Amino acid sequence: MQWEAVIGLEVHVQLSTKSKIFSGASPAFGGAPNTQACPVDLGLPGVLPVLNAEAVRMAVMFGLAIGAEIHPYSVFDRKNYFYPDLPKGYQISQFAHPIVGPGTIDVQMENGETITVGITRAHLEEDAGKSLHTSYPGMTGIDLNRTGTPLLEVVTDPDLRSPEQAVAYFKQLHALVRYLKICDGNLAEGSMRCDANVSVRPLGAEELGERSEIKNINSFRFVEKAITFEIERQIDILESGGKVQRDTRLYDSDLNETRSMRTKELSDDYRYFPDPDLLPVHLTPEFIAEVKSSLPELPEARKTRFTTELKLSDYDATWLTGDPEVADYFEAVLATTDDAKLTANWIMGDASAALHRDDLEWIDCPVPATELGRLIVRIKDNTLSSKLAKTVFEALWAGEGTADEIIEARGLRQLSDSGALGDIIEKIILDNPHQVAQYRAGKNKVLGFFVGRVMKATQGKANPGRVNELLLELLGSWGQSKGAE
Ligand code: ADP
Ligand code: MG
């Protein structure tokens, strides 16, 4: 039997507002436990929540960016359950009337294919606190700092068909919220967490199979691994004649398996009802229009601009626009160089490799964009060979000054002058009669030997193009004068 996987994702996007969704407390990550939860977050008697307008604006930005319906009327509900990290006994969420309605996201797969993923809804809600199970042996610690942090929960239709599609969607959502600057995208700190709903059915079947839901996956790699494991687990059950149980599971990345946490509660169990402390949200057409006019350039539009206006390849444009910080850095360098291809090569090559080596993010790149730009300008005006440019780049990285200061201080100008280079080359020819004879006998490869000697004699500063020309000229241009390999 051939099986088909069906996957729907619920992604919690932590909105980067300055204060919480219903209180003035700070949602900043990393504070000492229980220092950032105020009486409103804890639901102490006599307090009233007040909706954060910025969270509403961000939700609307997201909805508009994916071309989804924006509901002019939405309602906050109480979702009732007990958990030690939820002192109020209910979470404020949106149920029957979410702020963002149906929409779609087109997801670009690595193989060039595009899939359209239905977005069922995106609603605003508050986060709960955190239970710390590992820090205190034999006990559970409760940190309530996270209570009341604004979340936008983005729910897909069951449209994804493979772990790869799920990851591609998650990555694209990640890029989008960072472009919109509504979320910092920090997966390690839990700024985007994904619940994956997974079922399988016989290939070609219409009806959906019973599903399980894997909670709180916080990395791209784990989304892929958890779903892959879950699909296989369910197929094994079905092939041995069993039935998949509707349950809520946890992914254990150490063991690479999912484990059942509890059988699934249905929405009836939560006794949703409109929160009597909060008014319904009414959005005016003027507000929606104003948010729309403030939307930044989105990833697709930027990519198209890179391929059409800058004439970059599809591959380069995709690489550069996947992360808004990369694209911003690229454009800042380009402002100095006016050479898109060469700039793209430096960003995707040396700069990216150095960041990776030092485990840094693009915003932390120690080389200012203007200085990488100056360096590239010095390649274009023949001051630097590509080899010398690498040396200058490393010095820029180490903070030795501006590109031009480094070139001066270290004497890294490339030698192009025919007189000085000619003298050096003539001496090398005289010193190596054996290789000269080989060359004259038609062994063109020996040219490489001479180039190497010139580079050594000039400490790598000779202009390779000039060296080739002069060598051919001085060795006599008989044989195939194609130059070195
Ligand atoms: P819940 O109340 O459990 O959150 P929803 O109906 O809101 O359930 O669906 C949650 C997610 O599960 C959505 O992303 C949806 O696409 C997905 N989903 C629903 N049914 C299935 C199924 N049979 N297989 C896979 N995913 C599913
Ligand atoms: Mg759910």
Coordinates of C-alpha atoms in Angstrom, one line a residue, residues 43-386:
G43 CA -4.8 37.7 36.7
L44 CA -4.9 39.0 40.3
P45 CA -8.3 40.2 41.6
G46 CA -9.3 43.7 40.5
V47 CA -7.1 44.1 37.4
L48 CA -8.3 44.7 33.9
P49 CA -6.5 43.8 30.7
V50 CA -6.0 46.6 28.1
L51 CA -5.3 45.5 24.5
N52 CA -2.0 46.6 23.0
A53 CA -2.7 48.4 19.8
E54 CA 0.7 47.6 18.4
A55 CA -0.1 43.8 18.5
V56 CA -3.3 44.5 16.5
R57 CA -1.3 46.5 14.0
M58 CA 1.2 43.7 13.6
A59 CA -1.5 41.0 13.1
V60 CA -3.1 43.2 10.4
M61 CA 0.3 43.7 8.7
F62 CA 0.7 40.0 8.5
G63 CA -2.8 39.4 7.1
L64 CA -2.3 42.1 4.5
A65 CA 1.1 40.8 3.5
I66 CA -0.3 37.4 2.6
G67 CA -3.4 39.0 1.0
A68 CA -5.7 37.3 3.6
E69 CA -9.1 38.6 4.8
I70 CA -8.8 41.1 7.6
H71 CA -11.9 40.9 9.9
P72 CA -13.2 44.3 10.9
Y73 CA -14.7 42.6 13.9
S74 CA -12.9 40.1 16.2
V75 CA -13.3 38.9 19.7
F76 CA -11.1 37.7 22.5
D77 CA -12.2 34.6 24.3
R78 CA -11.1 32.8 27.4
K79 CA -9.7 29.3 26.8
N80 CA -10.1 27.6 30.2
Y81 CA -7.6 25.0 31.5
F82 CA -5.5 24.4 34.5
Y83 CA -1.7 24.3 34.3
P84 CA 0.9 25.5 36.9
D85 CA 2.3 28.0 34.4
L86 CA -1.1 29.5 33.8
P87 CA -2.1 31.2 37.1
K88 CA -5.3 32.8 35.8
G89 CA -6.7 29.4 34.9
Y90 CA -7.5 30.6 31.4
Q91 CA -5.6 31.9 28.4
I92 CA -7.0 34.8 26.4
S93 CA -7.1 33.8 22.8
Q94 CA -9.4 34.3 19.8
F95 CA -11.8 31.4 18.8
A96 CA -14.9 32.0 16.8
H97 CA -13.8 35.5 15.5
P98 CA -10.1 35.6 14.7
I99 CA -8.6 38.9 13.5
V100 CA -7.2 37.4 10.2
G101 CA -9.3 35.1 8.1
P102 CA -8.6 32.8 5.3
G103 CA -5.7 33.4 2.9
T104 CA -2.9 31.6 1.2
I105 CA 0.9 31.6 1.1
D106 CA 2.8 30.5 -2.0
V107 CA 5.8 28.5 -0.9
Q108 CA 8.9 28.2 -3.0
M109 CA 10.4 24.7 -2.8
E110 CA 14.1 24.1 -3.3
N111 CA 13.5 22.1 -6.5
G112 CA 11.8 25.2 -8.0
E113 CA 8.3 23.9 -7.5
T114 CA 5.7 26.3 -5.9
I115 CA 3.0 25.0 -3.6
T116 CA 0.1 27.0 -2.4
V117 CA -0.7 26.6 1.3
G118 CA -4.1 27.6 2.7
I119 CA -4.0 29.7 5.8
T120 CA -7.1 28.9 7.8
R121 CA -6.7 31.8 10.2
A122 CA -4.3 33.8 12.2
H123 CA -5.4 35.0 15.7
L124 CA -4.0 36.9 18.6
E125 CA -3.4 35.4 22.0
E126 CA -1.3 35.6 25.1
D127 CA 1.5 33.2 25.9
A128 CA 1.5 31.2 29.1
G129 CA 4.5 31.0 31.5
K130 CA 7.2 28.4 31.4
S131 CA 7.7 25.2 33.4
L132 CA 11.3 24.4 34.0
H133 CA 11.7 20.7 34.4
T134 CA 15.4 20.3 34.2
S135 CA 16.8 23.1 36.4
Y136 CA 15.6 21.8 39.7
P137 CA 16.0 18.1 40.3
G138 CA 12.8 16.5 41.6
M139 CA 10.9 19.7 41.3
T140 CA 9.4 21.9 38.5
G141 CA 10.3 25.5 38.4
I142 CA 7.7 28.1 37.3
D143 CA 8.9 31.2 35.4
L144 CA 5.9 33.5 34.7
N145 CA 7.9 36.1 32.7
R146 CA 6.4 34.9 29.5
T147 CA 2.8 35.1 30.6
G148 CA 1.0 37.7 28.5
T149 CA 3.6 37.9 25.7
P150 CA 1.7 38.6 22.5
L151 CA 1.5 35.7 20.0
L152 CA 0.0 35.5 16.5
E153 CA -1.0 31.9 15.9
V154 CA -0.9 31.2 12.2
V155 CA -2.9 28.0 11.3
T156 CA -2.6 26.3 7.9
D157 CA -5.2 24.1 6.2
P158 CA -4.1 20.4 6.0
D159 CA -2.3 21.2 2.7
L160 CA 1.2 20.0 3.3
R161 CA 2.2 16.6 2.0
S162 CA 5.8 16.0 3.1
P163 CA 8.2 17.0 5.9
E164 CA 10.1 19.0 3.2
Q165 CA 7.1 21.0 2.3
A166 CA 6.4 21.7 6.0
V167 CA 10.0 23.0 6.6
A168 CA 9.8 25.1 3.4
Y169 CA 6.6 26.7 4.6
F170 CA 8.0 27.3 8.1
K171 CA 11.1 28.9 6.7
Q172 CA 9.1 31.1 4.4
L173 CA 6.9 32.2 7.2
H174 CA 10.0 32.9 9.2
A175 CA 11.4 35.1 6.5
L176 CA 8.1 36.9 6.1
V177 CA 7.6 37.9 9.7
R178 CA 11.2 39.1 9.9
Y179 CA 10.7 41.2 6.7
L180 CA 7.6 42.7 8.4
K181 CA 9.7 43.2 11.6
I182 CA 6.8 41.8 13.6
C183 CA 8.9 39.0 15.1
D184 CA 12.7 38.7 15.8
G185 CA 12.6 35.1 14.4
N186 CA 14.8 33.8 17.2
L187 CA 14.0 30.1 17.2
A188 CA 16.4 29.2 20.0
E189 CA 14.6 31.7 22.3
G190 CA 11.2 30.4 21.3
S191 CA 10.1 33.4 19.2
M192 CA 8.6 31.0 16.7
R193 CA 7.2 27.6 17.8
C194 CA 5.5 25.1 15.7
D195 CA 2.8 22.5 16.4
A196 CA 2.7 19.9 13.7
N197 CA -0.6 18.0 13.0
V198 CA 0.2 14.8 11.1
S199 CA -1.9 12.1 9.6
V200 CA -1.5 9.5 6.9
R201 CA -4.0 8.1 4.4
P202 CA -3.9 5.6 1.5
L203 CA -2.6 7.5 -1.6
G204 CA -5.6 8.7 -3.6
A205 CA -8.0 8.6 -0.6
E206 CA -10.2 11.7 -0.1
E207 CA -10.9 11.3 3.6
L208 CA -8.3 12.5 6.1
G209 CA -6.8 9.9 8.5
E210 CA -6.7 10.3 12.3
R211 CA -4.0 12.7 13.3
S212 CA -1.7 13.4 16.2
E213 CA -0.3 16.8 17.1
I214 CA 3.4 17.3 17.9
K215 CA 3.8 20.3 20.2
N216 CA 6.3 23.0 20.5
I217 CA 8.9 22.2 17.8
N218 CA 11.5 25.1 17.8
S219 CA 13.9 24.4 14.9
F220 CA 13.6 23.9 11.2
R221 CA 15.6 20.6 11.4
F222 CA 13.4 19.3 14.2
V223 CA 10.2 20.1 12.3
E224 CA 11.5 17.8 9.5
K225 CA 12.7 15.1 11.8
A226 CA 9.7 15.0 14.1
I227 CA 7.3 14.8 11.1
T228 CA 9.4 12.2 9.4
F229 CA 9.4 10.1 12.5
E230 CA 5.6 10.6 13.1
I231 CA 4.7 9.6 9.5
E232 CA 6.7 6.4 9.8
R233 CA 5.2 5.6 13.2
Q234 CA 1.7 6.0 11.9
I235 CA 2.3 3.9 8.8
D236 CA 3.7 1.1 11.0
I237 CA 0.6 1.2 13.2
L238 CA -1.7 1.1 10.2
E239 CA 0.2 -1.6 8.3
S240 CA 0.2 -3.9 11.4
G241 CA -3.6 -3.6 11.5
G242 CA -3.8 -1.0 14.3
K243 CA -5.5 2.4 14.5
V244 CA -3.8 5.8 15.1
Q245 CA -5.0 7.4 18.3
R246 CA -5.8 11.1 18.3
D247 CA -3.2 12.4 20.8
T248 CA -0.8 15.2 21.7
R249 CA 2.8 14.3 21.4
L250 CA 6.2 15.7 22.3
Y251 CA 9.3 15.5 20.1
D252 CA 12.4 14.3 21.9
S253 CA 15.4 15.5 19.8
D254 CA 17.9 13.4 21.8
L255 CA 16.1 10.1 20.9
N256 CA 14.6 11.4 17.7
E257 CA 11.1 10.1 18.5
T258 CA 7.7 11.5 19.4
R259 CA 6.0 10.4 22.7
S260 CA 2.4 10.7 23.7
M261 CA 1.8 13.4 26.4
R262 CA -2.0 13.2 26.6
T263 CA -5.0 12.2 24.6
K264 CA -6.2 15.1 22.7
E265 CA -8.8 17.4 24.3
L266 CA -11.4 18.7 22.0
S267 CA -12.2 22.4 21.8
D268 CA -15.5 21.8 23.8
D269 CA -13.3 20.9 26.8
Y270 CA -11.9 24.4 26.9
R271 CA -15.3 26.1 27.5
Y272 CA -14.4 29.0 25.3
F273 CA -16.4 32.2 26.0
P274 CA -15.9 35.8 25.2
D275 CA -13.7 37.5 27.7
P276 CA -16.0 39.9 29.6
D277 CA -13.1 42.2 30.5
L278 CA -12.2 43.0 26.8
L279 CA -14.3 44.7 24.2
P280 CA -14.6 43.3 20.7
V281 CA -12.0 44.8 18.3
H282 CA -13.4 47.0 15.6
L283 CA -11.1 47.9 12.8
T284 CA -11.9 50.9 10.6
P285 CA -11.2 50.8 6.8
E286 CA -8.9 53.8 7.4
F287 CA -6.8 51.9 9.9
I288 CA -6.5 49.0 7.5
A289 CA -5.6 51.2 4.6
E290 CA -3.0 53.1 6.7
V291 CA -1.4 49.8 7.8
K292 CA -1.4 48.6 4.2
S293 CA 0.4 51.8 3.0
S294 CA 3.1 51.2 5.7
L295 CA 4.0 47.6 4.5
P296 CA 7.7 47.2 3.6
E297 CA 8.9 45.6 0.4
L298 CA 8.1 41.8 0.7
P299 CA 10.5 39.0 -0.1
E300 CA 8.9 38.1 -3.4
A301 CA 8.9 41.7 -4.7
R302 CA 12.5 42.1 -3.6
K303 CA 13.6 38.9 -5.3
T304 CA 11.9 40.0 -8.5
R305 CA 13.6 43.4 -8.3
F306 CA 17.0 41.7 -7.9
T307 CA 16.5 39.5 -11.0
T308 CA 15.0 42.2 -13.2
E309 CA 16.7 45.4 -12.2
L310 CA 20.0 44.1 -10.9
K311 CA 20.1 41.2 -13.4
L312 CA 21.1 38.7 -10.8
S313 CA 20.4 35.0 -11.4
D314 CA 17.4 33.4 -9.7
Y315 CA 19.7 31.4 -7.5
D316 CA 21.6 34.5 -6.3
A317 CA 18.4 36.5 -5.8
T318 CA 16.8 33.7 -3.7
W319 CA 19.9 33.4 -1.6
L320 CA 20.2 37.1 -0.9
T321 CA 16.5 37.8 -0.2
G322 CA 15.8 34.8 2.1
D323 CA 16.9 36.8 5.1
P324 CA 16.1 40.5 5.2
E325 CA 19.3 41.2 7.0
V326 CA 21.4 39.7 4.2
A327 CA 19.4 41.6 1.6
D328 CA 19.8 44.9 3.5
Y329 CA 23.6 44.3 3.9
F330 CA 23.9 43.4 0.2
E331 CA 22.1 46.6 -0.8
A332 CA 24.2 48.7 1.5
V333 CA 27.4 47.3 -0.1
L334 CA 25.9 47.7 -3.6
A335 CA 25.4 51.4 -2.9
T336 CA 29.2 51.8 -2.9
T337 CA 30.1 49.3 -5.6
D338 CA 27.4 49.6 -8.3
D339 CA 28.3 46.0 -9.3
A340 CA 25.6 43.6 -8.3
K341 CA 27.2 40.4 -9.4
L342 CA 30.6 41.0 -7.8
T343 CA 28.9 42.2 -4.7
A344 CA 26.7 39.1 -4.6
N345 CA 29.8 36.9 -5.0
W346 CA 31.5 38.5 -2.0
I347 CA 28.4 38.3 0.2
M348 CA 27.6 34.7 -0.7
G349 CA 31.3 33.7 -0.7
D350 CA 33.9 35.2 1.7
A351 CA 31.5 37.2 3.9
S352 CA 29.1 34.4 4.5
A353 CA 31.9 31.9 5.1
A354 CA 33.5 34.2 7.7
L355 CA 30.2 34.7 9.5
H356 CA 29.7 31.0 9.5
R357 CA 33.2 30.4 10.8
D358 CA 32.8 32.8 13.7
D359 CA 29.1 31.8 14.3
L360 CA 27.8 35.4 13.8
E361 CA 24.6 36.8 12.5
W362 CA 24.5 39.3 9.6
I363 CA 23.6 42.2 11.9
D364 CA 26.8 41.4 13.8
C365 CA 29.0 41.4 10.7
P366 CA 32.2 43.2 11.9
V367 CA 32.9 44.6 8.4
P368 CA 30.8 47.7 7.7
A369 CA 28.9 47.5 4.4
T370 CA 30.7 50.7 3.1
E371 CA 34.1 49.1 3.7
L372 CA 33.3 45.9 1.9
G373 CA 32.1 48.2 -0.8
R374 CA 35.4 50.1 -0.9
L375 CA 37.2 46.8 -1.1
I376 CA 35.2 45.7 -4.1
V377 CA 35.8 49.1 -5.7
R378 CA 39.5 48.5 -5.3
I379 CA 39.2 45.2 -7.1
K380 CA 37.4 46.9 -9.9
D381 CA 40.0 49.7 -10.3
N382 CA 42.7 47.0 -10.3
T383 CA 44.4 48.2 -7.1
L384 CA 43.7 44.7 -5.7
S385 CA 43.8 41.2 -7.2
S386 CA 41.2 38.9 -5.9

